[in-house]
Short mmCIF file of C-alpha atoms and ligand atoms in Angstrom, two decimals:
data_model
loop_
_atom_site.label_atom_id
_atom_site.label_comp_id
_atom_site.label_asym_id
_atom_site.label_seq_id
_atom_site.Cartn_x
_atom_site.Cartn_y
_atom_site.Cartn_z
CA MET A 8 7.62 16.34 27.30
CA ALA A 9 4.06 17.54 26.74
CA ARG A 10 2.14 15.74 24.02
CA GLU A 11 1.35 17.87 20.98
CA ALA A 12 -2.20 18.88 20.06
CA ILE A 13 -3.97 21.05 17.46
CA LEU A 14 -6.75 23.62 17.90
CA ALA A 15 -9.54 23.58 15.31
CA ILE A 16 -11.61 26.76 15.18
CA ASP A 17 -14.98 25.73 13.72
CA GLN A 18 -17.02 28.85 12.95
CA GLY A 19 -20.48 27.65 11.86
CA THR A 20 -23.74 29.32 10.88
CA THR A 21 -25.38 29.05 14.30
CA SER A 22 -22.46 28.51 16.67
CA SER A 23 -18.70 28.79 17.08
CA ARG A 24 -16.68 25.91 18.45
CA GLY A 25 -13.16 25.32 19.60
CA ILE A 26 -12.05 21.68 19.42
CA VAL A 27 -8.61 20.36 20.35
CA PHE A 28 -7.38 17.13 18.71
CA ASP A 29 -4.42 14.97 19.65
CA THR A 30 -1.97 13.72 17.02
CA ASP A 31 -4.12 10.61 16.42
CA GLY A 32 -7.06 12.83 15.43
CA THR A 33 -8.96 12.08 18.66
CA ILE A 34 -11.00 14.85 20.29
CA LEU A 35 -9.52 16.04 23.60
CA THR A 36 -11.66 19.06 24.48
CA THR A 37 -14.60 21.00 23.04
CA SER A 38 -16.21 24.35 23.73
CA GLN A 39 -19.23 25.82 21.95
CA ARG A 40 -21.22 29.10 21.95
CA GLU A 41 -24.25 30.04 19.90
CA PHE A 42 -24.74 33.56 18.60
CA ARG A 43 -27.61 35.70 17.29
CA GLN A 44 -29.24 35.29 13.92
CA ILE A 45 -30.34 38.72 12.71
CA TYR A 46 -33.28 38.97 10.29
CA PRO A 47 -33.69 42.67 9.36
CA GLN A 48 -36.22 41.94 6.57
CA SER A 49 -37.87 38.96 4.93
CA GLY A 50 -35.16 36.96 3.14
CA TRP A 51 -32.27 38.84 4.81
CA VAL A 52 -29.92 37.05 7.23
CA GLU A 53 -27.04 38.75 9.07
CA HIS A 54 -24.55 38.04 11.85
CA ASP A 55 -22.74 40.54 14.06
CA PRO A 56 -19.02 40.17 13.17
CA GLU A 57 -18.05 41.21 16.72
CA GLU A 58 -20.20 38.41 18.19
CA ILE A 59 -18.60 35.93 15.81
CA TRP A 60 -15.19 37.14 16.92
CA GLN A 61 -16.05 37.05 20.65
CA THR A 62 -17.53 33.53 20.50
CA VAL A 63 -14.46 32.30 18.59
CA VAL A 64 -12.06 33.79 21.15
CA THR A 65 -14.02 32.39 24.11
CA THR A 66 -14.44 28.87 22.72
CA SER A 67 -10.87 28.65 21.40
CA ARG A 68 -9.45 29.78 24.73
CA GLU A 69 -11.61 27.37 26.71
CA ALA A 70 -10.75 24.35 24.56
CA LEU A 71 -7.06 25.27 24.46
CA GLU A 72 -6.75 25.85 28.22
CA ALA A 73 -8.63 22.63 29.03
CA ALA A 74 -6.30 20.62 26.76
CA GLU A 75 -3.18 22.21 28.21
CA SER A 76 -4.38 21.56 31.75
CA GLN A 77 -4.49 17.86 30.75
CA GLY A 78 -0.79 18.02 29.91
CA TYR A 79 -1.01 18.69 26.17
CA GLU A 80 0.76 21.44 24.29
CA VAL A 81 -1.33 23.04 21.56
CA VAL A 82 1.17 23.81 18.79
CA SER A 83 -0.92 24.82 15.78
CA ALA A 84 -4.37 26.10 14.79
CA GLY A 85 -6.66 25.46 11.83
CA ILE A 86 -9.80 27.39 10.84
CA THR A 87 -12.93 26.04 9.18
CA ASN A 88 -15.94 28.21 8.61
CA GLN A 89 -19.43 28.81 7.27
CA ARG A 90 -18.78 29.60 3.63
CA GLU A 91 -19.62 32.63 1.44
CA THR A 92 -20.66 34.87 4.37
CA THR A 93 -19.35 38.36 3.63
CA ILE A 94 -17.68 40.99 5.84
CA VAL A 95 -16.18 44.34 4.79
CA TRP A 96 -14.13 46.27 7.35
CA ASP A 97 -11.88 49.29 7.77
CA ARG A 98 -8.20 48.33 7.53
CA LYS A 99 -7.12 50.99 10.06
CA THR A 100 -9.68 50.54 12.81
CA GLY A 101 -10.63 46.88 12.17
CA GLU A 102 -14.31 47.94 12.42
CA PRO A 103 -16.81 46.30 10.05
CA VAL A 104 -18.74 48.78 7.88
CA TYR A 105 -21.85 46.57 8.00
CA ASN A 106 -23.01 43.30 9.56
CA ALA A 107 -21.85 40.01 8.05
CA ILE A 108 -24.23 39.09 5.19
CA VAL A 109 -24.88 35.37 5.59
CA TRP A 110 -24.89 32.79 2.77
CA GLN A 111 -28.64 32.24 3.33
CA ASP A 112 -29.42 35.89 2.55
CA ARG A 113 -31.53 36.50 -0.61
CA ARG A 114 -31.33 40.33 -0.86
CA THR A 115 -29.56 40.29 -4.22
CA ALA A 116 -31.93 37.77 -5.85
CA ASP A 117 -33.35 40.33 -8.31
CA TRP A 118 -29.92 41.41 -9.48
CA CYS A 119 -28.88 37.77 -9.95
CA ARG A 120 -32.03 37.15 -11.99
CA GLU A 121 -31.32 40.20 -14.18
CA LEU A 122 -27.75 39.04 -14.82
CA LYS A 123 -29.07 35.60 -15.71
CA GLU A 124 -31.69 37.02 -18.07
CA ALA A 125 -28.99 39.16 -19.69
CA GLY A 126 -27.16 35.92 -20.50
CA HIS A 127 -24.18 36.25 -18.13
CA GLU A 128 -24.48 32.96 -16.25
CA ALA A 129 -22.58 30.68 -18.64
CA ASP A 130 -19.45 32.84 -18.57
CA ILE A 131 -19.60 33.29 -14.80
CA THR A 132 -19.97 29.52 -14.36
CA ARG A 133 -17.11 28.80 -16.75
CA ARG A 134 -14.79 31.00 -14.67
CA SER A 135 -16.00 30.43 -11.11
CA GLY A 136 -17.60 26.96 -11.28
CA LEU A 137 -20.69 28.43 -9.57
CA LEU A 138 -24.27 29.23 -10.56
CA LEU A 139 -25.53 32.81 -10.45
CA ASP A 140 -27.10 33.03 -7.02
CA PRO A 141 -27.17 35.41 -4.02
CA TYR A 142 -25.70 32.51 -2.01
CA PHE A 143 -22.18 33.50 -3.14
CA SER A 144 -20.28 36.56 -1.88
CA ALA A 145 -19.87 38.74 -5.01
CA THR A 146 -23.31 40.36 -5.18
CA GLU A 147 -23.38 40.82 -1.39
CA ILE A 148 -20.11 42.79 -1.48
CA ALA A 149 -21.51 45.00 -4.23
CA TRP A 150 -24.70 45.46 -2.17
CA ILE A 151 -22.64 46.88 0.70
CA PHE A 152 -20.87 49.33 -1.63
CA ASP A 153 -24.18 50.38 -3.19
CA HIS A 154 -26.03 50.86 0.11
CA ILE A 155 -23.59 51.92 2.81
CA GLU A 156 -22.61 55.50 2.21
CA GLY A 157 -19.06 56.23 1.20
CA THR A 158 -17.93 52.61 1.17
CA ARG A 159 -17.34 52.35 -2.59
CA GLU A 160 -15.05 55.40 -2.51
CA ARG A 161 -13.24 54.07 0.57
CA ALA A 162 -12.84 50.70 -1.10
CA ASN A 163 -11.40 52.33 -4.21
CA THR A 164 -8.81 54.22 -2.14
CA GLY A 165 -7.73 51.00 -0.41
CA GLU A 166 -9.16 51.82 3.04
CA LEU A 167 -11.43 48.76 3.22
CA ALA A 168 -10.85 45.01 3.28
CA PHE A 169 -13.21 42.19 2.34
CA GLY A 170 -13.14 38.71 3.77
CA THR A 171 -15.14 35.56 4.26
CA ILE A 172 -15.27 34.47 7.92
CA ASP A 173 -11.85 32.74 7.83
CA THR A 174 -10.20 35.94 6.59
CA TRP A 175 -11.96 38.07 9.21
CA LEU A 176 -10.83 35.74 11.99
CA LEU A 177 -7.26 35.51 10.67
CA TRP A 178 -7.07 39.30 10.43
CA ARG A 179 -8.23 39.72 14.03
CA LEU A 180 -6.15 36.81 15.39
CA THR A 181 -2.99 38.30 13.87
CA GLY A 182 -3.78 41.80 15.13
CA GLY A 183 -4.47 43.05 11.59
CA ALA A 184 -1.14 41.79 10.24
CA VAL A 185 -2.46 39.24 7.73
CA HIS A 186 -5.17 39.63 5.08
CA ALA A 187 -5.39 36.19 3.47
CA THR A 188 -7.69 33.30 2.69
CA ASP A 189 -7.38 29.80 1.23
CA ALA A 190 -8.43 28.59 -2.22
CA THR A 191 -11.56 26.77 -0.95
CA ASN A 192 -13.00 29.92 0.59
CA ALA A 193 -11.89 32.09 -2.34
CA CYS A 194 -13.67 29.83 -4.81
CA ARG A 195 -17.05 30.48 -3.11
CA THR A 196 -16.95 34.24 -3.65
CA MET A 197 -17.81 34.06 -7.40
CA LEU A 198 -14.76 36.31 -7.98
CA PHE A 199 -12.14 33.56 -8.19
CA ASN A 200 -11.09 31.74 -11.34
CA ILE A 201 -10.95 28.07 -10.40
CA HIS A 202 -8.83 27.15 -13.43
CA ASP A 203 -6.15 29.83 -13.03
CA GLN A 204 -6.42 29.83 -9.21
CA CYS A 205 -6.46 33.62 -8.95
CA TRP A 206 -8.93 36.50 -8.67
CA ASP A 207 -10.62 36.94 -12.06
CA SER A 208 -10.54 40.46 -13.51
CA GLU A 209 -13.65 39.85 -15.66
CA LEU A 210 -15.64 38.75 -12.63
CA LEU A 211 -14.36 41.69 -10.58
CA TYR A 212 -15.52 43.99 -13.39
CA GLN A 213 -18.90 42.24 -13.71
CA PHE A 214 -19.62 42.60 -9.98
CA LYS A 215 -17.98 46.05 -9.60
CA VAL A 216 -15.56 44.85 -6.92
CA PRO A 217 -12.16 46.61 -6.65
CA GLN A 218 -9.13 44.31 -6.48
CA SER A 219 -7.69 46.32 -3.55
CA ILE A 220 -10.18 44.89 -1.03
CA LEU A 221 -9.36 41.24 -1.72
CA PRO A 222 -7.25 38.96 0.47
CA GLU A 223 -4.22 37.05 -0.77
CA VAL A 224 -5.13 33.46 -1.69
CA ARG A 225 -2.97 30.67 -0.24
CA ASP A 226 -3.03 26.87 -0.11
CA SER A 227 -5.36 25.24 2.42
CA ALA A 228 -2.30 24.01 4.33
CA ALA A 229 0.03 27.02 4.59
CA HIS A 230 1.63 29.33 7.10
CA PHE A 231 -1.11 31.93 7.39
CA GLY A 232 0.33 33.91 10.29
CA THR A 233 0.79 33.87 14.05
CA THR A 234 -1.88 34.78 16.57
CA LYS A 235 -1.14 37.63 18.99
CA ALA A 236 -0.28 36.11 22.36
CA ASP A 237 -2.84 38.05 24.41
CA ILE A 238 -5.83 36.84 22.34
CA LEU A 239 -5.75 33.09 23.05
CA GLY A 240 -3.37 33.23 26.00
CA LYS A 241 -0.46 32.07 23.85
CA SER A 242 0.88 32.67 20.38
CA LEU A 243 -0.05 29.98 17.82
CA PRO A 244 0.71 29.57 14.12
CA VAL A 245 -2.43 29.35 11.95
CA GLU A 246 -1.52 26.61 9.47
CA GLY A 247 -4.75 25.33 7.93
CA ILE A 248 -7.87 26.99 6.49
CA ALA A 249 -10.80 25.51 4.56
CA GLY A 250 -14.52 26.17 4.18
CA ASP A 251 -16.68 23.76 6.19
CA GLN A 252 -17.67 21.28 3.43
CA HIS A 253 -14.10 21.28 2.10
CA ALA A 254 -12.65 20.64 5.55
CA ALA A 255 -15.13 17.75 5.87
CA ILE A 256 -13.86 16.09 2.68
CA VAL A 257 -10.37 16.26 4.22
CA GLY A 258 -11.64 15.03 7.61
CA GLN A 259 -13.29 12.11 5.78
CA ALA A 260 -9.97 11.38 4.03
CA CYS A 261 -11.71 11.40 0.61
CA PHE A 262 -8.38 11.89 -1.13
CA SER A 263 -8.89 9.93 -4.34
CA PRO A 264 -11.17 10.57 -7.32
CA GLY A 265 -14.52 8.80 -7.07
CA MET A 266 -14.82 9.22 -3.28
CA ILE A 267 -17.84 11.15 -2.00
CA LYS A 268 -18.44 12.69 1.40
CA SER A 269 -22.01 13.50 2.28
CA THR A 270 -23.12 15.31 5.42
CA TYR A 271 -26.67 14.73 6.71
CA GLY A 272 -27.79 17.49 9.04
CA THR A 273 -30.75 19.83 8.52
CA GLY A 274 -29.91 19.64 4.81
CA CYS A 275 -27.30 17.60 3.00
CA PHE A 276 -24.07 18.58 1.26
CA ALA A 277 -22.29 16.07 -0.96
CA LEU A 278 -18.87 16.53 -2.57
CA LEU A 279 -17.30 14.15 -5.08
CA ASN A 280 -13.51 14.24 -5.40
CA THR A 281 -12.65 14.61 -9.13
CA GLY A 282 -8.87 14.80 -8.64
CA ASN A 283 -6.95 17.42 -10.61
CA ARG A 284 -9.85 17.83 -13.08
CA PRO A 285 -12.29 20.74 -12.62
CA VAL A 286 -15.33 18.96 -14.12
CA ALA A 287 -17.92 21.29 -15.69
CA SER A 288 -21.37 20.04 -14.72
CA ARG A 289 -24.16 19.47 -17.22
CA ASN A 290 -26.53 18.81 -14.32
CA ARG A 291 -26.36 22.06 -12.40
CA LEU A 292 -23.87 20.86 -9.81
CA LEU A 293 -21.14 23.26 -8.66
CA THR A 294 -17.46 22.87 -9.50
CA THR A 295 -15.34 23.70 -6.53
CA VAL A 296 -11.84 23.39 -5.05
CA ALA A 297 -11.92 20.49 -2.58
CA TYR A 298 -8.57 21.56 -1.09
CA ARG A 299 -5.27 22.98 -2.33
CA ILE A 300 -2.00 21.55 -1.04
CA ASN A 301 1.54 22.33 -2.30
CA GLY A 302 0.04 24.60 -4.95
CA GLN A 303 -1.96 21.74 -6.46
CA PRO A 304 -5.75 22.12 -6.41
CA THR A 305 -7.88 19.01 -6.01
CA TYR A 306 -11.35 19.63 -7.40
CA ALA A 307 -14.83 18.43 -6.45
CA LEU A 308 -18.36 18.46 -7.77
CA GLU A 309 -20.82 19.66 -5.14
CA GLY A 310 -24.54 19.21 -4.77
CA SER A 311 -26.86 20.15 -1.95
CA ILE A 312 -30.25 18.98 -0.73
CA PHE A 313 -32.25 21.57 1.23
CA VAL A 314 -34.30 19.14 3.33
CA ALA A 315 -32.75 16.02 4.91
CA GLY A 316 -32.96 16.01 8.73
CA ALA A 317 -35.47 18.84 8.43
CA ALA A 318 -38.01 16.25 7.18
CA ILE A 319 -37.58 14.40 10.48
CA GLN A 320 -37.95 17.64 12.41
CA TRP A 321 -41.22 18.12 10.52
CA LEU A 322 -42.44 14.65 11.64
CA ARG A 323 -41.69 15.70 15.21
CA ASP A 324 -42.63 19.39 15.33
CA GLY A 325 -45.06 19.78 12.44
CA LEU A 326 -47.02 16.52 12.62
CA GLY A 327 -46.30 15.39 16.19
CA LEU A 328 -45.78 11.79 14.94
CA ILE A 329 -42.64 11.27 17.03
CA ASP A 330 -41.18 12.74 20.21
CA ASN A 331 -37.58 12.60 19.08
CA ALA A 332 -35.75 12.08 15.80
CA SER A 333 -34.42 8.60 16.61
CA GLU A 334 -37.99 7.22 16.87
CA SER A 335 -38.28 7.57 13.10
CA GLU A 336 -36.11 4.47 12.75
CA ALA A 337 -38.39 2.12 14.73
CA LEU A 338 -41.45 3.41 12.87
CA ALA A 339 -39.85 2.85 9.46
CA ARG A 340 -38.81 -0.67 10.46
CA GLU A 341 -42.44 -1.64 11.08
CA LEU A 342 -43.03 -1.88 7.32
CA ASP A 343 -41.54 -4.33 4.81
CA SER A 344 -42.07 -1.94 1.93
CA ASN A 345 -43.12 1.66 1.38
CA GLU A 346 -46.46 0.37 -0.03
CA GLY A 347 -46.27 3.04 -2.74
CA VAL A 348 -46.16 6.04 -0.37
CA TYR A 349 -43.67 8.79 -1.31
CA LEU A 350 -42.87 12.12 0.32
CA VAL A 351 -41.16 14.85 -1.73
CA PRO A 352 -40.00 17.24 1.03
CA ALA A 353 -39.67 20.30 -1.21
CA PHE A 354 -40.63 22.56 1.72
CA THR A 355 -38.33 25.34 0.51
CA GLY A 356 -38.01 24.39 -3.16
CA LEU A 357 -35.74 21.74 -4.62
CA GLY A 358 -31.93 21.93 -4.75
CA ALA A 359 -29.53 20.09 -7.04
CA PRO A 360 -30.02 18.73 -9.63
CA HIS A 361 -33.62 20.02 -10.05
CA TRP A 362 -33.15 23.64 -8.85
CA ASP A 363 -36.74 24.76 -8.57
CA PRO A 364 -37.11 27.41 -5.85
CA ASN A 365 -40.89 27.46 -6.34
CA ALA A 366 -41.50 23.71 -5.93
CA ARG A 367 -43.38 22.74 -2.75
CA GLY A 368 -43.67 19.45 -0.86
CA ALA A 369 -46.21 16.69 -1.56
CA MET A 370 -47.13 13.14 -0.55
CA PHE A 371 -48.29 10.53 -3.03
CA GLY A 372 -49.84 7.08 -2.89
CA LEU A 373 -52.00 7.61 0.21
CA THR A 374 -54.71 5.02 0.98
CA ARG A 375 -57.02 4.34 3.95
CA ASN A 376 -54.25 2.07 5.19
CA THR A 377 -51.61 4.83 5.34
CA GLY A 378 -50.35 5.46 8.87
CA PRO A 379 -47.51 7.15 10.77
CA GLN A 380 -45.11 4.33 9.77
CA HIS A 381 -45.63 5.11 6.10
CA VAL A 382 -45.03 8.81 6.61
CA ALA A 383 -41.88 8.23 8.70
CA ARG A 384 -40.56 5.71 6.21
CA ALA A 385 -41.31 8.01 3.28
CA ALA A 386 -39.47 10.89 5.02
CA LEU A 387 -36.37 8.75 5.56
CA GLU A 388 -36.56 7.23 2.08
CA SER A 389 -36.72 10.72 0.56
CA VAL A 390 -33.20 11.37 1.87
CA SER A 391 -31.95 8.30 -0.02
CA TYR A 392 -33.70 9.20 -3.27
CA GLN A 393 -32.44 12.77 -3.14
CA THR A 394 -28.93 11.45 -2.56
CA GLN A 395 -29.37 9.09 -5.50
CA ASP A 396 -30.39 12.05 -7.71
CA LEU A 397 -27.18 13.85 -6.69
CA VAL A 398 -25.02 10.77 -7.09
CA ALA A 399 -26.48 10.03 -10.53
CA ALA A 400 -25.78 13.62 -11.60
CA MET A 401 -22.22 13.34 -10.27
CA ALA A 402 -21.62 10.04 -12.06
CA ALA A 403 -22.93 11.47 -15.34
CA ASP A 404 -20.77 14.60 -15.04
CA ALA A 405 -17.57 12.95 -13.85
CA ASN A 406 -17.91 10.04 -16.24
CA ASP A 407 -16.18 7.84 -13.68
CA PRO A 408 -17.42 5.10 -11.39
CA LEU A 409 -18.15 6.24 -7.83
CA LYS A 410 -16.19 4.28 -5.27
CA SER A 411 -17.61 5.00 -1.86
CA LEU A 412 -19.91 7.30 0.05
CA ARG A 413 -18.54 8.47 3.40
CA ILE A 414 -21.18 9.97 5.61
CA ASP A 415 -21.45 12.17 8.69
CA GLY A 416 -23.94 14.53 10.41
CA GLY A 417 -26.70 14.00 12.97
CA MET A 418 -28.88 11.72 10.81
CA VAL A 419 -26.28 8.99 10.27
CA ALA A 420 -26.96 7.56 13.73
CA ASN A 421 -30.01 6.02 12.01
CA ASP A 422 -28.90 2.56 10.77
CA TRP A 423 -32.10 1.96 8.83
CA LEU A 424 -31.58 5.18 6.87
CA VAL A 425 -27.94 4.41 6.16
CA GLN A 426 -28.75 0.90 4.85
CA MET A 427 -31.42 2.44 2.62
CA LEU A 428 -28.81 4.93 1.35
CA ALA A 429 -26.55 2.03 0.35
CA ASP A 430 -29.43 0.11 -1.24
CA ILE A 431 -30.80 3.02 -3.26
CA THR A 432 -27.45 4.47 -4.40
CA ALA A 433 -25.93 0.97 -4.90
CA ILE A 434 -22.67 2.33 -3.48
CA PRO A 435 -21.00 1.05 -0.28
CA VAL A 436 -21.68 3.58 2.48
CA GLU A 437 -19.03 4.11 5.17
CA ARG A 438 -19.62 5.66 8.58
CA PRO A 439 -16.45 6.77 10.43
CA THR A 440 -15.85 6.63 14.17
CA VAL A 441 -15.18 10.39 14.37
CA THR A 442 -18.13 12.25 12.84
CA GLU A 443 -16.82 15.75 13.72
CA THR A 444 -15.24 15.68 10.29
CA THR A 445 -15.30 19.44 9.64
CA ALA A 446 -13.18 20.35 12.66
CA LEU A 447 -11.02 17.27 12.11
CA GLY A 448 -10.30 18.41 8.54
CA ALA A 449 -9.13 21.83 9.77
CA ALA A 450 -6.87 20.11 12.32
CA TYR A 451 -5.51 17.76 9.62
CA LEU A 452 -4.61 20.70 7.34
CA ALA A 453 -2.86 22.53 10.19
CA GLY A 454 -1.07 19.35 11.30
CA LEU A 455 0.11 18.65 7.74
CA GLN A 456 1.64 22.11 7.49
CA HIS A 457 3.14 21.83 10.98
CA GLY A 458 4.82 18.55 10.07
CA ILE A 459 2.86 16.44 12.57
CA TRP A 460 1.72 14.27 9.66
CA PRO A 461 3.96 13.92 6.61
CA SER A 462 1.32 13.44 3.92
CA LEU A 463 -2.32 12.90 2.98
CA GLU A 464 -1.55 9.18 2.66
CA GLU A 465 -0.56 9.11 6.31
CA LEU A 466 -3.87 10.79 7.22
CA GLN A 467 -5.74 8.11 5.30
CA SER A 468 -4.62 5.61 7.94
CA HIS A 469 -6.12 7.80 10.69
CA TRP A 470 -9.60 7.48 9.25
CA HIS A 471 -11.39 4.67 11.10
CA LEU A 472 -14.48 2.85 9.96
CA ASP A 473 -17.31 2.49 12.45
CA LYS A 474 -19.49 0.48 10.09
CA GLN A 475 -19.78 -0.24 6.38
CA PHE A 476 -23.26 -0.66 4.84
CA LYS A 477 -23.18 -2.73 1.65
CA PRO A 478 -25.86 -2.43 -1.03
CA ALA A 479 -28.11 -5.47 -0.53
CA MET A 480 -31.33 -4.70 -2.39
CA PRO A 481 -32.17 -6.72 -5.53
CA ALA A 482 -31.80 -4.55 -8.65
CA GLU A 483 -35.43 -4.96 -9.67
CA GLU A 484 -36.75 -3.75 -6.32
CA ARG A 485 -34.34 -0.79 -6.36
CA GLU A 486 -35.44 0.24 -9.83
CA HIS A 487 -39.09 -0.06 -8.86
CA MET A 488 -38.58 2.17 -5.80
CA ILE A 489 -36.58 4.77 -7.73
CA SER A 490 -39.15 4.86 -10.51
CA GLY A 491 -41.87 5.66 -7.95
CA TRP A 492 -39.72 8.56 -6.71
CA ARG A 493 -39.21 9.82 -10.28
CA ASP A 494 -42.97 9.89 -10.80
CA ALA A 495 -43.40 11.83 -7.56
CA ILE A 496 -40.69 14.37 -8.49
CA ALA A 497 -42.19 14.82 -11.96
CA ARG A 498 -45.58 15.59 -10.43
CA VAL A 499 -44.06 18.10 -7.99
CA LEU A 500 -42.24 19.81 -10.87
CA GLY A 501 -45.56 19.99 -12.71
CA ARG A 502 -44.64 17.53 -15.46
CA GLN A 503 -46.38 14.39 -16.63
CA PRO A 504 -44.56 11.41 -15.11
P1 ADP B 622 -27.19 20.65 11.77
O1 ADP B 622 -25.68 20.68 11.88
O2 ADP B 622 -27.72 20.98 10.41
O3 ADP B 622 -27.89 21.40 12.86
P2 ADP B 622 -26.98 17.91 12.80
O4 ADP B 622 -25.83 17.31 12.08
O5 ADP B 622 -26.83 18.28 14.22
O6 ADP B 622 -27.62 19.11 11.96
O7 ADP B 622 -28.21 16.85 12.65
C1 ADP B 622 -29.46 17.13 13.16
C2 ADP B 622 -30.53 16.64 12.21
O8 ADP B 622 -30.52 15.21 12.15
C3 ADP B 622 -31.92 17.04 12.66
O9 ADP B 622 -32.62 17.55 11.54
C4 ADP B 622 -32.58 15.75 13.15
O10 ADP B 622 -33.95 15.72 12.82
C5 ADP B 622 -31.81 14.67 12.40
N1 ADP B 622 -31.62 13.44 13.18
C6 ADP B 622 -30.94 13.30 14.34
N2 ADP B 622 -30.96 12.02 14.77
C7 ADP B 622 -31.69 11.32 13.86
C8 ADP B 622 -32.09 9.94 13.72
N3 ADP B 622 -31.72 9.02 14.61
N4 ADP B 622 -32.83 9.61 12.64
C9 ADP B 622 -33.19 10.53 11.71
N5 ADP B 622 -32.84 11.83 11.79
C10 ADP B 622 -32.11 12.23 12.83
#
């Protein structure tokens, strides 16, 4: 009998990937295609929904066929996706009425500012868990209705459908039969009430979005529909859906309160599991659904850092200090201390918990003795301090001790950085063997629903530690280093330290 396997469709911001996992959660095959980034104006970012669809079909087919030619039988599919990105299409023809408006797009910034100034943010946050920002789907949907002729009328008469990328893919994969999403994607639209777990009529009214365009919201592990046989070469049930950061928390098996997953790529996204409690943040973190299984939402606090790996790219491409990212480690190791040099990499403003879009980067503590080692070390250290700022905000909001920090992303190959993360956060940091945690999470959700794994507890035993990094820095030294960072941040924010 053929061994069973699961297809994870991983639709990201710059590329689409198909990855097939076996029932131990090991990668069997991978296929990847990049697609165009469209920048019609300054601050606008779009994708062509047809290109997204085509790259998903191609990569899914390739990964699936390669796995089956190795003697596996792919029995289920899960979808994970770039979050918040907005598509509106015609229900009859399946044609989008406009390009996908990407989460990075800032075209509705003025409207968001007006709503904030009019005092609407607190109520919106109380309902949706989010901050008023163009990042989320609601204002982008309204933009389409306000700017593409006839769309608001067509939406009101039920001709149009809205979806985040998961919903768009599910619709196409099922030949237009299913218009649904999962709770993690729904909760990033700013139209979903995270407490009641349903679309919120006040938010729909606020953002002028008709209920008729919205997908049905299901659990993250659910029977979403069956793909049409001609699309992927065989018919498959779609049984798991989650936004990328949410799938990663599942892939990292962060199933109990107090566990954090943090992904270090270009930027950094950290989510703290807060169990069945939607914790309202006093530190400008987001409250979000980590995953929803058997009708029970598990919540998380989320914070993001805009510049993590991007600081290392800057060392390489901006300053020419290194030829490749991994050289940053050897440079940093040349010093026994930072010698008072700090880099605040606020190249595009500061994210959580500071939220200052106008802040810009700075270096402090330079002397005649400062060299490339200091700059490299300061760039890597800045990732640890920024994580510490997030972790401290999470601890204050959740009012619970933080148990562990599970990491993934391109930067975590750097052992020096990861040890510094453990030292500065004073939390044990765990690096898993499989770092494709986003795709793995989608496969886990699908496999749970399919009955391949009986429970989350069973999945916990599939998570394998590559290496644990224990906090080893004396408290006094840690406090001294963090206080230098606080001074630097205060100066960047224009305050007296
Ligand atoms: P993304 O998914 O955002 O494109 P990846 O997870 O692929 O990012 O990680 C790439 C980032 O990690 C780059 O910004 C790169 O500079 C950084 N990076 C890769 N290897 C190392 C390393 N050994 N040390 C420090 N940074 C690294």
